[in-house]
Coordinates of C-alpha atoms and ligand atoms in Angstrom, one line a residue:
X1 CA -7.3 -22.5 -16.0
X2 CA -4.5 -20.4 -15.9
X3 CA -1.6 -22.0 -14.0
X4 CA -0.1 -18.5 -12.9
X5 CA -3.4 -17.8 -11.0
X6 CA -3.5 -19.1 -7.5
X7 CA -6.6 -17.6 -6.7
X8 CA -9.9 -16.6 -8.1
X9 CA -12.6 -14.9 -6.5
X10 CA -16.0 -15.3 -8.9
X11 CA -18.7 -13.0 -7.9
X12 CA -18.5 -13.6 -4.2
X13 CA -21.4 -12.4 -2.1
X14 CA -21.7 -12.9 1.6
X15 CA -24.3 -11.2 3.7
X16 CA -25.0 -11.1 7.6
X17 CA -28.2 -10.0 8.8
X18 CA -28.8 -6.3 7.8
X19 CA -25.3 -6.3 5.8
X20 CA -24.3 -7.2 2.7
X21 CA -20.5 -7.5 3.8
X22 CA -19.2 -8.7 -0.1
X23 CA -21.1 -7.9 -2.9
X24 CA -20.3 -9.6 -6.0
X25 CA -16.6 -9.5 -5.5
X26 CA -14.6 -11.0 -8.3
X27 CA -10.4 -10.5 -8.7
X28 CA -7.6 -13.0 -9.3
X29 CA -4.3 -13.5 -7.2
X30 CA -1.2 -14.8 -9.5
X31 CA 1.0 -17.2 -8.1
X32 CA 4.0 -16.2 -6.0
X33 CA 3.1 -12.6 -5.7
X34 CA 2.8 -10.5 -2.8
X35 CA -0.9 -9.0 -3.4
X36 CA -2.1 -6.2 -1.5
X37 CA -5.8 -5.5 -0.3
X38 CA -7.0 -2.3 1.3
X39 CA -10.2 -0.3 2.1
X40 CA -12.0 1.6 4.6
X41 CA -12.9 -0.2 8.1
X42 CA -16.0 -2.6 7.0
X43 CA -15.2 -2.9 3.5
X44 CA -15.3 -6.5 3.7
X45 CA -11.4 -7.3 3.6
X46 CA -11.1 -9.6 6.8
X47 CA -14.6 -11.2 5.6
X48 CA -13.1 -12.3 2.2
X49 CA -10.3 -13.8 4.0
X50 CA -12.6 -15.6 6.4
X51 CA -14.1 -17.1 3.5
X52 CA -10.8 -18.3 2.5
X53 CA -9.4 -19.7 5.5
X54 CA -12.8 -21.7 6.3
X55 CA -14.3 -19.7 9.0
X56 CA -17.4 -19.4 6.7
X57 CA -17.8 -22.8 4.8
X58 CA -18.7 -22.4 0.9
X59 CA -22.5 -23.0 1.6
X60 CA -22.6 -19.5 3.7
X61 CA -22.0 -17.2 0.7
X62 CA -23.0 -17.1 -3.1
X63 CA -20.4 -17.5 -5.9
X64 CA -17.1 -19.6 -6.0
X65 CA -13.5 -19.5 -4.9
X66 CA -11.1 -21.5 -7.2
X67 CA -7.7 -22.0 -5.4
X68 CA -4.8 -23.9 -7.1
X69 CA -7.1 -24.8 -10.1
X70 CA -10.2 -26.4 -8.2
X71 CA -13.0 -24.7 -6.7
X72 CA -12.6 -24.4 -2.9
X73 CA -15.6 -26.6 -1.4
X74 CA -14.9 -26.2 2.5
X75 CA -17.3 -27.9 4.5
X76 CA -17.9 -28.9 7.8
X77 CA -14.6 -28.5 9.6
X78 CA -13.8 -26.2 7.0
X79 CA -10.8 -24.2 9.1
X80 CA -8.9 -27.7 9.3
X81 CA -9.4 -28.4 5.5
X82 CA -8.3 -25.2 4.4
X83 CA -5.2 -25.4 6.5
X84 CA -4.6 -28.7 4.9
X85 CA -4.9 -27.4 1.6
X86 CA -2.4 -24.9 2.2
X87 CA -4.1 -21.8 3.3
X88 CA -2.5 -20.2 6.2
X89 CA -3.8 -16.9 8.1
X90 CA -2.9 -14.3 10.7
X91 CA -5.8 -12.8 12.0
X92 CA -6.3 -9.3 12.5
X93 CA -7.2 -9.5 16.6
X94 CA -4.9 -11.6 18.5
X95 CA -5.9 -15.1 19.1
X96 CA -3.3 -16.6 21.5
X97 CA -4.1 -18.1 24.9
X98 CA -2.5 -15.5 27.3
X99 CA -1.7 -18.1 29.8
X100 CA 0.4 -20.5 28.0
X101 CA 3.9 -20.4 26.7
X102 CA 4.7 -19.1 23.2
X103 CA 5.8 -23.1 22.3
X104 CA 2.2 -24.0 23.9
X105 CA 0.4 -21.7 21.4
X106 CA 2.3 -22.3 18.4
X107 CA 1.5 -25.8 18.6
X108 CA -1.8 -25.7 20.2
X109 CA -3.6 -28.6 19.0
X110 CA -0.8 -29.9 17.2
X111 CA 1.6 -30.8 20.1
X112 CA 3.9 -33.8 19.4
X113 CA 2.8 -36.6 21.2
X114 CA 5.0 -39.6 22.3
X115 CA 3.5 -42.5 24.2
X116 CA 0.4 -40.8 25.2
X117 CA 2.1 -38.0 26.4
X118 CA 3.2 -34.2 24.7
X119 CA 6.9 -34.5 24.4
X120 CA 7.6 -31.1 25.6
X121 CA 11.1 -31.1 24.5
X122 CA 10.6 -31.8 21.0
X123 CA 7.6 -29.1 21.3
X124 CA 10.2 -26.4 22.1
X125 CA 12.7 -27.5 20.0
X126 CA 10.3 -27.3 17.1
X127 CA 9.3 -23.9 18.1
X128 CA 12.6 -22.6 18.7
X129 CA 13.8 -24.0 14.8
X130 CA 10.5 -21.8 13.4
X131 CA 11.3 -18.9 15.4
X132 CA 14.8 -19.0 14.4
X133 CA 14.3 -19.8 10.7
X134 CA 12.4 -16.4 10.4
X135 CA 14.0 -14.6 13.0
X136 CA 11.3 -13.9 15.1
X137 CA 12.9 -12.7 18.5
X138 CA 10.7 -14.5 21.1
X139 CA 11.7 -17.0 24.0
X140 CA 10.0 -19.9 23.5
X141 CA 9.0 -20.9 26.9
X142 CA 7.8 -17.5 27.7
X143 CA 4.3 -17.0 28.6
X144 CA 2.3 -14.9 26.3
X145 CA 0.9 -12.8 28.5
X146 CA 4.2 -11.3 29.9
X147 CA 5.0 -10.4 26.1
X148 CA 3.8 -7.3 24.2
X149 CA 1.5 -6.7 21.6
X150 CA 4.4 -6.6 18.9
X151 CA 5.6 -10.2 20.2
X152 CA 2.4 -11.6 20.2
X153 CA 1.8 -10.5 16.8
X154 CA 5.3 -12.3 16.0
X155 CA 4.2 -15.7 17.8
X156 CA 1.0 -15.7 15.8
X157 CA 3.1 -15.4 12.7
X158 CA 5.1 -18.1 13.7
X159 CA 2.2 -20.3 14.3
X160 CA 0.9 -19.8 10.7
X161 CA 4.4 -20.1 9.2
X162 CA 4.5 -23.7 10.8
X163 CA 1.9 -25.1 9.0
X164 CA 3.2 -26.0 5.1
X165 CA 1.4 -22.7 3.7
X166 CA 1.0 -22.0 -0.1
X167 CA -0.7 -18.9 0.5
X168 CA -0.3 -16.9 3.9
X169 CA -2.7 -14.0 4.6
X170 CA -1.7 -11.5 6.9
X171 CA -4.9 -9.5 8.1
X172 CA -2.8 -5.9 9.4
X173 CA 0.1 -7.9 10.6
X174 CA 1.9 -4.8 11.5
X175 CA -0.5 -2.7 13.1
X176 CA 1.2 -3.2 16.4
X177 CA 4.9 -3.8 14.9
X178 CA 7.8 -1.5 15.6
X179 CA 9.6 0.0 12.8
X180 CA 12.4 -2.6 13.1
X181 CA 9.9 -5.5 13.2
X182 CA 7.9 -4.1 10.6
X183 CA 11.4 -4.2 8.5
X184 CA 11.9 -7.8 9.6
X185 CA 8.4 -8.6 8.8
X186 CA 9.2 -7.2 5.4
X187 CA 12.1 -9.5 5.0
X188 CA 10.3 -12.6 6.2
X189 CA 7.6 -11.5 3.3
X190 CA 10.5 -11.5 0.6
X191 CA 11.7 -15.1 1.6
X192 CA 8.3 -16.4 1.3
X193 CA 7.8 -15.2 -2.0
X194 CA 11.3 -16.2 -3.5
X195 CA 10.0 -19.7 -2.3
X196 CA 6.8 -19.3 -4.4
X197 CA 4.6 -18.6 -1.5
X198 CA 1.7 -16.3 -2.2
X199 CA 0.9 -13.8 0.5
X200 CA -1.9 -11.5 0.8
X201 CA -1.4 -8.7 2.7
X202 CA -4.1 -6.5 4.2
X203 CA -3.0 -3.2 5.6
X204 CA -4.3 0.4 6.3
X205 CA -0.8 1.4 5.7
X206 CA -0.6 2.6 2.3
X207 CA 3.5 3.2 2.7
X208 CA 3.7 -0.9 3.1
X209 CA 1.8 -1.5 0.3
X210 CA 4.1 0.3 -2.0
X211 CA 7.1 -1.0 -0.4
X212 CA 6.2 -5.0 -0.5
X213 CA 3.2 -5.5 -3.0
X214 CA 3.0 -6.2 -6.7
X215 CA -0.5 -5.7 -7.0
X216 CA -3.5 -3.9 -5.1
X217 CA -6.9 -4.4 -4.4
X218 CA -9.2 -1.7 -3.3
X219 CA -12.5 -2.7 -1.8
X220 CA -15.3 -0.3 -0.6
X221 CA -18.7 -1.3 0.9
X222 CA -18.2 -4.8 0.1
X223 CA -17.2 -4.5 -3.4
X224 CA -14.3 -4.6 -5.2
X225 CA -13.2 -1.1 -6.8
X226 CA -10.0 -1.9 -8.4
X227 CA -7.2 -4.6 -8.6
X228 CA -4.1 -2.7 -10.5
X229 CA -0.2 -3.0 -10.6
X230 CA 1.2 -1.6 -7.7
X231 CA 3.8 0.5 -9.8
X232 CA 0.8 1.9 -11.6
X233 CA -0.8 3.6 -8.3
X234 CA 0.0 6.6 -6.3
X235 CA -1.3 7.2 -2.5
X236 CA -3.3 10.0 -3.9
X237 CA -5.0 7.6 -6.3
X238 CA -5.2 4.5 -3.4
X239 CA -7.0 6.8 -1.1
X240 CA -9.3 8.2 -3.8
X241 CA -10.1 4.7 -4.6
X242 CA -10.8 4.1 -0.7
X243 CA -12.9 6.8 0.3
X244 CA -14.5 7.6 -2.9
X245 CA -13.4 11.0 -2.8
X246 CA -10.3 13.2 -2.8
X247 CA -8.6 13.7 0.7
X248 CA -5.8 16.8 0.6
X249 CA -4.5 16.6 4.0
X250 CA -3.9 14.2 6.7
X251 CA -4.8 16.1 9.8
X252 CA -7.1 18.6 10.8
X253 CA -6.3 22.2 11.6
X254 CA -6.6 23.1 15.4
X255 CA -7.2 26.5 16.9
X256 CA -6.3 26.0 20.8
X257 CA -4.1 27.9 23.7
X258 CA -3.5 25.6 26.4
X259 CA -4.1 26.3 29.8
X260 CA -2.5 25.7 33.1
X261 CA -0.7 22.5 34.0
X262 CA -3.4 19.7 34.9
X263 CA -1.7 16.5 35.1
X264 CA 1.9 16.2 36.1
X265 CA 4.3 13.2 36.7
X266 CA 7.6 13.5 38.7
X267 CA 10.4 11.1 38.3
X268 CA 8.2 7.9 37.9
X269 CA 10.0 4.5 38.9
X270 CA 8.0 1.6 38.7
X271 CA 8.8 -2.6 39.0
X272 CA 7.5 -5.3 37.1
X273 CA 5.2 -6.6 39.4
X274 CA 5.8 -10.1 38.4
X275 CA 9.6 -9.7 39.0
X276 CA 10.8 -7.4 41.1
X277 CA 14.0 -7.0 40.2
X278 CA 13.2 -5.8 36.8
X279 CA 12.7 -2.0 36.4
X280 CA 10.1 -1.2 33.6
X281 CA 9.8 2.5 34.7
X282 CA 13.2 4.3 35.3
X283 CA 12.5 8.1 35.8
X284 CA 9.6 9.2 33.6
X285 CA 8.6 12.9 34.2
X286 CA 6.0 15.1 31.9
X287 CA 3.1 17.4 32.3
X288 CA 0.1 18.1 30.3
X289 CA -1.9 21.5 30.0
X290 CA -5.7 21.8 30.0
X291 CA -6.4 21.8 26.3
X292 CA -3.2 20.6 25.1
X293 CA -2.5 17.4 23.1
X294 CA 0.9 15.8 24.6
X295 CA 2.2 13.3 22.0
X296 CA 4.1 10.3 23.7
X297 CA 6.7 8.8 21.1
X298 CA 9.2 5.8 21.5
X299 CA 10.1 2.6 20.3
X300 CA 8.3 -0.6 20.8
X301 CA 9.6 -1.8 24.4
X302 CA 10.4 1.7 25.5
X303 CA 7.8 1.6 28.3
X304 CA 4.8 3.8 27.0
X305 CA 2.2 1.2 27.6
X306 CA 3.7 0.0 30.8
X307 CA 3.5 3.9 31.7
X308 CA -0.1 4.0 31.1
X309 CA -0.8 1.0 32.9
X310 CA 1.2 2.0 35.6
X311 CA -0.9 5.5 36.0
X312 CA -3.8 3.4 35.9
X313 CA -2.6 1.4 38.9
X314 CA -3.3 -2.0 36.7
X315 CA 0.5 -2.5 36.5
X316 CA 4.1 -1.3 37.6
X317 CA 5.1 -1.4 41.3
X318 CA 5.6 2.5 41.9
X319 CA 8.6 2.7 44.1
X320 CA 9.5 6.6 43.6
X321 CA 8.1 9.5 42.1
X322 CA 4.5 11.1 42.3
X323 CA 1.3 11.7 40.2
X324 CA -0.4 14.8 40.4
X325 CA -3.7 15.9 39.3
X326 CA -4.9 19.5 39.7
X327 CA -1.8 19.7 42.2
X328 CA -3.2 16.9 44.5
X329 CA -1.2 13.6 44.5
X330 CA -3.2 10.8 43.3
X331 CA -2.1 7.1 44.0
X332 CA -4.7 4.9 41.8
X333 CA -4.5 1.2 42.8
X334 CA -7.1 0.0 40.2
X335 CA -8.4 1.8 36.9
X336 CA -11.5 2.5 38.6
X337 CA -9.9 4.5 41.2
X338 CA -7.9 6.3 38.4
X339 CA -11.1 6.8 36.6
X340 CA -12.9 8.4 39.5
X341 CA -9.9 10.7 39.8
X342 CA -10.6 12.0 36.5
X343 CA -8.5 10.2 34.0
X344 CA -9.6 8.1 31.0
X345 CA -8.2 5.6 28.8
X346 CA -8.7 4.2 25.4
X347 CA -6.6 1.3 25.9
X348 CA -3.8 -0.6 23.2
X349 CA -5.5 -3.9 23.6
X350 CA -9.4 -3.0 22.5
X351 CA -10.1 -6.8 22.8
X352 CA -8.8 -7.1 26.4
X353 CA -9.5 -3.9 28.1
X354 CA -11.8 -1.6 25.8
X355 CA -15.2 -3.9 25.2
X356 CA -17.7 -6.6 26.2
X357 CA -17.7 -8.0 22.7
X358 CA -21.0 -10.0 23.0
X359 CA -22.7 -6.7 24.0
X360 CA -24.5 -4.1 21.7
X361 CA -22.5 -1.1 20.4
X362 CA -25.1 1.0 22.4
X363 CA -24.3 -0.6 25.6
X364 CA -20.4 -0.4 25.0
X365 CA -20.8 3.2 24.4
X366 CA -23.0 4.1 27.3
X367 CA -22.0 2.0 29.8
X368 CA -19.3 3.8 31.4
X369 CA -21.4 6.9 30.9
X370 CA -24.6 6.0 32.3
X371 CA -24.8 8.7 35.1
X372 CA -24.9 11.3 32.3
X373 CA -28.5 9.8 31.4
X374 CA -29.3 8.7 34.6
X375 CA -31.7 10.9 37.1
X376 CA -33.1 9.5 40.4
X377 CA -31.8 6.2 39.4
X378 CA -33.8 5.7 35.9
X379 CA -31.8 5.7 32.9
X380 CA -32.9 8.1 30.2
X381 CA -32.8 5.4 27.3
X382 CA -33.9 8.1 24.7
X383 CA -31.0 10.7 25.9
X384 CA -28.6 7.3 26.0
X385 CA -29.5 6.4 22.4
X386 CA -29.5 9.7 20.9
X387 CA -25.8 10.7 22.2
X388 CA -24.6 7.0 21.3
X389 CA -26.1 7.8 17.6
X390 CA -24.3 11.1 17.6
X391 CA -21.1 9.4 18.4
X392 CA -21.5 6.8 15.7
X393 CA -22.0 8.9 13.3
X394 CA -19.4 11.2 13.9
X395 CA -16.9 8.2 13.5
X396 CA -18.7 6.4 11.2
X397 CA -19.0 3.1 13.1
X398 CA -20.4 0.8 10.2
X399 CA -23.2 -1.0 11.3
X400 CA -26.7 -1.7 10.7
X401 CA -27.8 -0.8 14.2
X402 CA -26.6 0.3 17.7
X403 CA -28.0 -3.1 19.1
X404 CA -25.7 -5.2 17.3
X405 CA -23.2 -7.2 19.4
X406 CA -19.6 -5.5 19.0
X407 CA -17.9 -8.7 18.2
X408 CA -19.7 -8.8 14.9
X409 CA -18.0 -5.7 13.6
X410 CA -15.1 -5.1 11.6
X411 CA -11.8 -4.8 13.6
X412 CA -11.6 -1.2 12.9
X413 CA -15.0 -0.3 13.9
X414 CA -14.4 -2.3 17.0
X415 CA -11.8 0.6 17.6
X416 CA -14.1 3.2 16.9
X417 CA -16.4 2.1 19.7
X418 CA -13.9 1.9 22.1
X419 CA -13.1 5.4 21.5
X420 CA -16.6 6.9 21.2
X421 CA -16.9 5.1 24.8
X422 CA -14.3 7.1 26.1
X423 CA -14.8 10.4 24.4
X424 CA -18.5 10.4 25.9
X425 CA -17.1 10.3 29.4
X426 CA -16.1 13.6 29.1
X427 CA -12.7 13.2 31.0
X428 CA -10.4 15.9 32.3
X429 CA -7.5 14.1 31.2
X430 CA -7.8 11.2 28.4
X431 CA -5.1 9.2 27.7
X432 CA -5.3 7.4 24.1
X433 CA -2.6 4.4 23.8
X434 CA -2.2 3.9 20.1
X435 CA -5.8 5.4 19.1
X436 CA -6.0 4.9 15.5
X437 CA -4.3 1.7 15.0
X438 CA -6.3 -0.2 12.4
X439 CA -8.5 2.3 11.3
X440 CA -8.8 3.7 8.0
X441 CA -7.6 7.1 6.8
X442 CA -10.6 8.7 6.5
X443 CA -11.9 7.8 10.0
X444 CA -8.7 8.6 11.4
X445 CA -9.3 12.1 10.5
X446 CA -12.8 12.2 12.0
X447 CA -11.1 10.9 15.3
X448 CA -8.2 13.6 14.9
X449 CA -11.2 16.1 14.4
X450 CA -12.6 14.9 17.9
X451 CA -9.6 15.0 19.7
X452 CA -8.9 18.6 18.5
X453 CA -12.6 19.3 19.4
X454 CA -11.9 18.0 23.2
X455 CA -8.6 19.8 23.4
X456 CA -10.7 23.2 22.5
X457 CA -12.7 22.4 25.3
X458 CA -10.0 22.2 27.6
X459 CA -9.5 18.2 27.9
X460 CA -6.0 17.3 28.4
X461 CA -5.0 14.7 25.9
X462 CA -2.1 12.3 26.0
X463 CA -1.5 10.1 22.9
X464 CA 0.7 7.5 22.6
X465 CA 1.3 6.5 19.0
X466 CA 3.8 4.7 16.8
X467 CA 3.0 6.4 14.0
X468 CA 5.5 9.5 14.2
X469 CA 3.7 11.4 11.4
X470 CA 0.6 11.3 13.6
X471 CA 2.8 12.5 16.5
X472 CA 3.9 15.3 14.9
X473 CA 0.7 16.0 13.0
X474 CA -1.3 16.1 16.2
X475 CA 0.4 17.3 19.3
X476 CA 1.4 20.4 20.9
X477 CA 4.4 19.0 22.8
X478 CA 6.0 15.4 22.3
X479 CA 7.6 13.8 24.9
X480 CA 10.2 10.8 24.0
X481 CA 10.7 7.7 25.9
X482 CA 13.4 5.5 25.6
X483 CA 14.2 2.5 27.4
X484 CA 11.5 3.1 30.3
X485 CA 12.6 6.8 31.3
X486 CA 11.6 10.2 29.6
X487 CA 14.0 12.1 27.6
X488 CA 13.8 15.7 26.5
X489 CA 9.8 17.2 25.9
X490 CA 9.9 19.0 22.7
X491 CA 7.6 21.6 21.1
X492 CA 6.0 20.6 17.7
X493 CA 7.7 23.2 16.3
X494 CA 11.5 21.6 17.1
X495 CA 10.4 18.1 16.5
X496 CA 11.3 16.4 13.6
X497 CA 11.4 12.6 12.6
X498 CA 15.2 12.6 12.8
X499 CA 15.1 14.5 16.4
X500 CA 12.4 12.1 17.8
X501 CA 14.3 8.8 16.3
X502 CA 17.2 10.2 17.8
X503 CA 16.1 10.6 21.1
X504 CA 14.1 7.1 21.1
X505 CA 17.1 5.1 20.1
X506 CA 19.2 7.2 22.6
X507 CA 21.6 8.4 20.1
X508 CA 20.8 11.8 21.9
X509 CA 19.1 12.6 24.9
Ligands
LIG1 N1 -20.2 -12.0 11.9 C1 -20.7 -11.0 11.5 N2 -22.1 -10.4 11.9 C2 -22.5 -9.8 11.4 N3 -21.9 -8.6 10.9 C3 -20.6 -9.1 10.0 C4 -19.9 -10.1 10.9 N4 -18.7 -10.1 10.4 C5 -18.4 -8.9 9.5 N5 -19.7 -8.3 9.4 C6 -19.8 -7.0 9.0 O1 -19.6 -7.2 7.6 C7 -18.8 -6.0 7.1 C8 -17.7 -6.1 6.7 O2 -16.5 -6.5 7.9 P1 -15.3 -6.8 7.8 O3 -14.4 -7.2 8.8 O4 -14.8 -7.9 6.4 O5 -14.4 -5.3 7.4 P2 -12.7 -5.0 6.9 O6 -12.8 -4.6 5.6 O7 -12.0 -6.1 7.4 O8 -12.7 -4.1 8.1 P3 -11.7 -3.3 9.2 O9 -10.5 -2.4 7.9 O10 -12.0 -2.7 10.1 O11 -10.8 -4.5 9.4 C9 -18.6 -5.0 8.4 O12 -19.9 -4.2 7.9 C10 -19.0 -5.9 9.6 O13 -20.1 -5.3 10.5
LIG2 MG1 -10.7 -6.4 9.3

């Protein structure tokens, strides 16, 4: 075998009940390269990586995988075997234990033990060493749940890198990272590459593929569509390979005229509930009109998610300011109260807050909306199914049926279920925290269309997003947050990437 090739997939086929996740996939990955993989939600990317990392042992799929010159025959404790062979993976969904510290997570199951006890000093020293080596800015002793998703992702990376890796698989590593953190990750990848480590990089962000990869494989419907040198590809070509058709524009056209102000926040200030001296919101003011999309931009850590959680009574301790819905002050002390008042939330962390993973898609979509289908305490199952089917079709949720458990869906399709659930709840104010994170280009377009539809029907939408193009493309006005407070609200006509960045970084106010 060619020594240049570290990895070869040969006719790999993997089936789940009702789904062919991988259909006769064959391609090669060269040693020391950064190899990108992209494709629509449910295309089979994560499944292929799970075969590599031993989640699916070799007797659960057809075809073969040649790794470093020999066939990868992972057996019983396949995940460990894969790790020992030098295959490291950072999964798409966070896998950390929220109540444990960063160090405990990085060395989970591999804690340094001396005389029958864990050597904590050593554990934290080793953690610090890894974090510093790769310039990951996280305190080793911090409890994971107190970190934002961005930092959590860094801990995941540290955890994978602490093994002696030949191949490092990153499954959508940047979907929650800020621009600066993405830059840092790109630097890390370059360092790894110069050390001869092969990286497999899965992402929906095409610009990243062009920035960092040597080669790209596009997958669609479980098949490998093309494997090509990045320098021979263009964005247009990639999108066409991914969705199987041309896509001219990223954002659908909208026609709407916003009405009266329906939701208003005045000088909101709040403390960290766990650390009473730390202000997480330091003067946030904005309003949203009926039928308007207000974008909220800001850097990682600017307080956007803290704002949302505070509005829902789930996080910050409010010490000043007002929240007004229809001119009436509301003081929700739980998400339930906020929802009853008329707010809805598509949360950032779909696994933690959005879904009951072991329940079916149908139940997840319709559960918060059952009152729509109930009369005299009976649930109209047909209406429930029909409405849920319609949503699922609108958002192209890829599944054999609505009865399957949400946990078996691909990451992006899980996110679509979360969105469906709240779109059906017909709220008057809908707050979406990074709604299209991890969603493929085709489905993003569908979500944007649904947002436009809702706005046209008079729903006020607040969209938080780290994707500036998306904020600029979808919003009527844009509120920029910087270090816990709101700066100027811009109309979309006056907003540019430069202007928003200047506000977000505090260069202008
Ligand atoms: N454990 C499972 N049981 C049943 N079906 C599954 C399971 N895991 C994945 N699938 C199905 O296999 C297909 C491929 O899923 P996969 O997670 O590989 O997609 P993906 O390309 O990673 O998508 P995304 O971009 O959304 O992460 C999907 O249709 C998914 O529903
Ligand atoms: Mg995936």
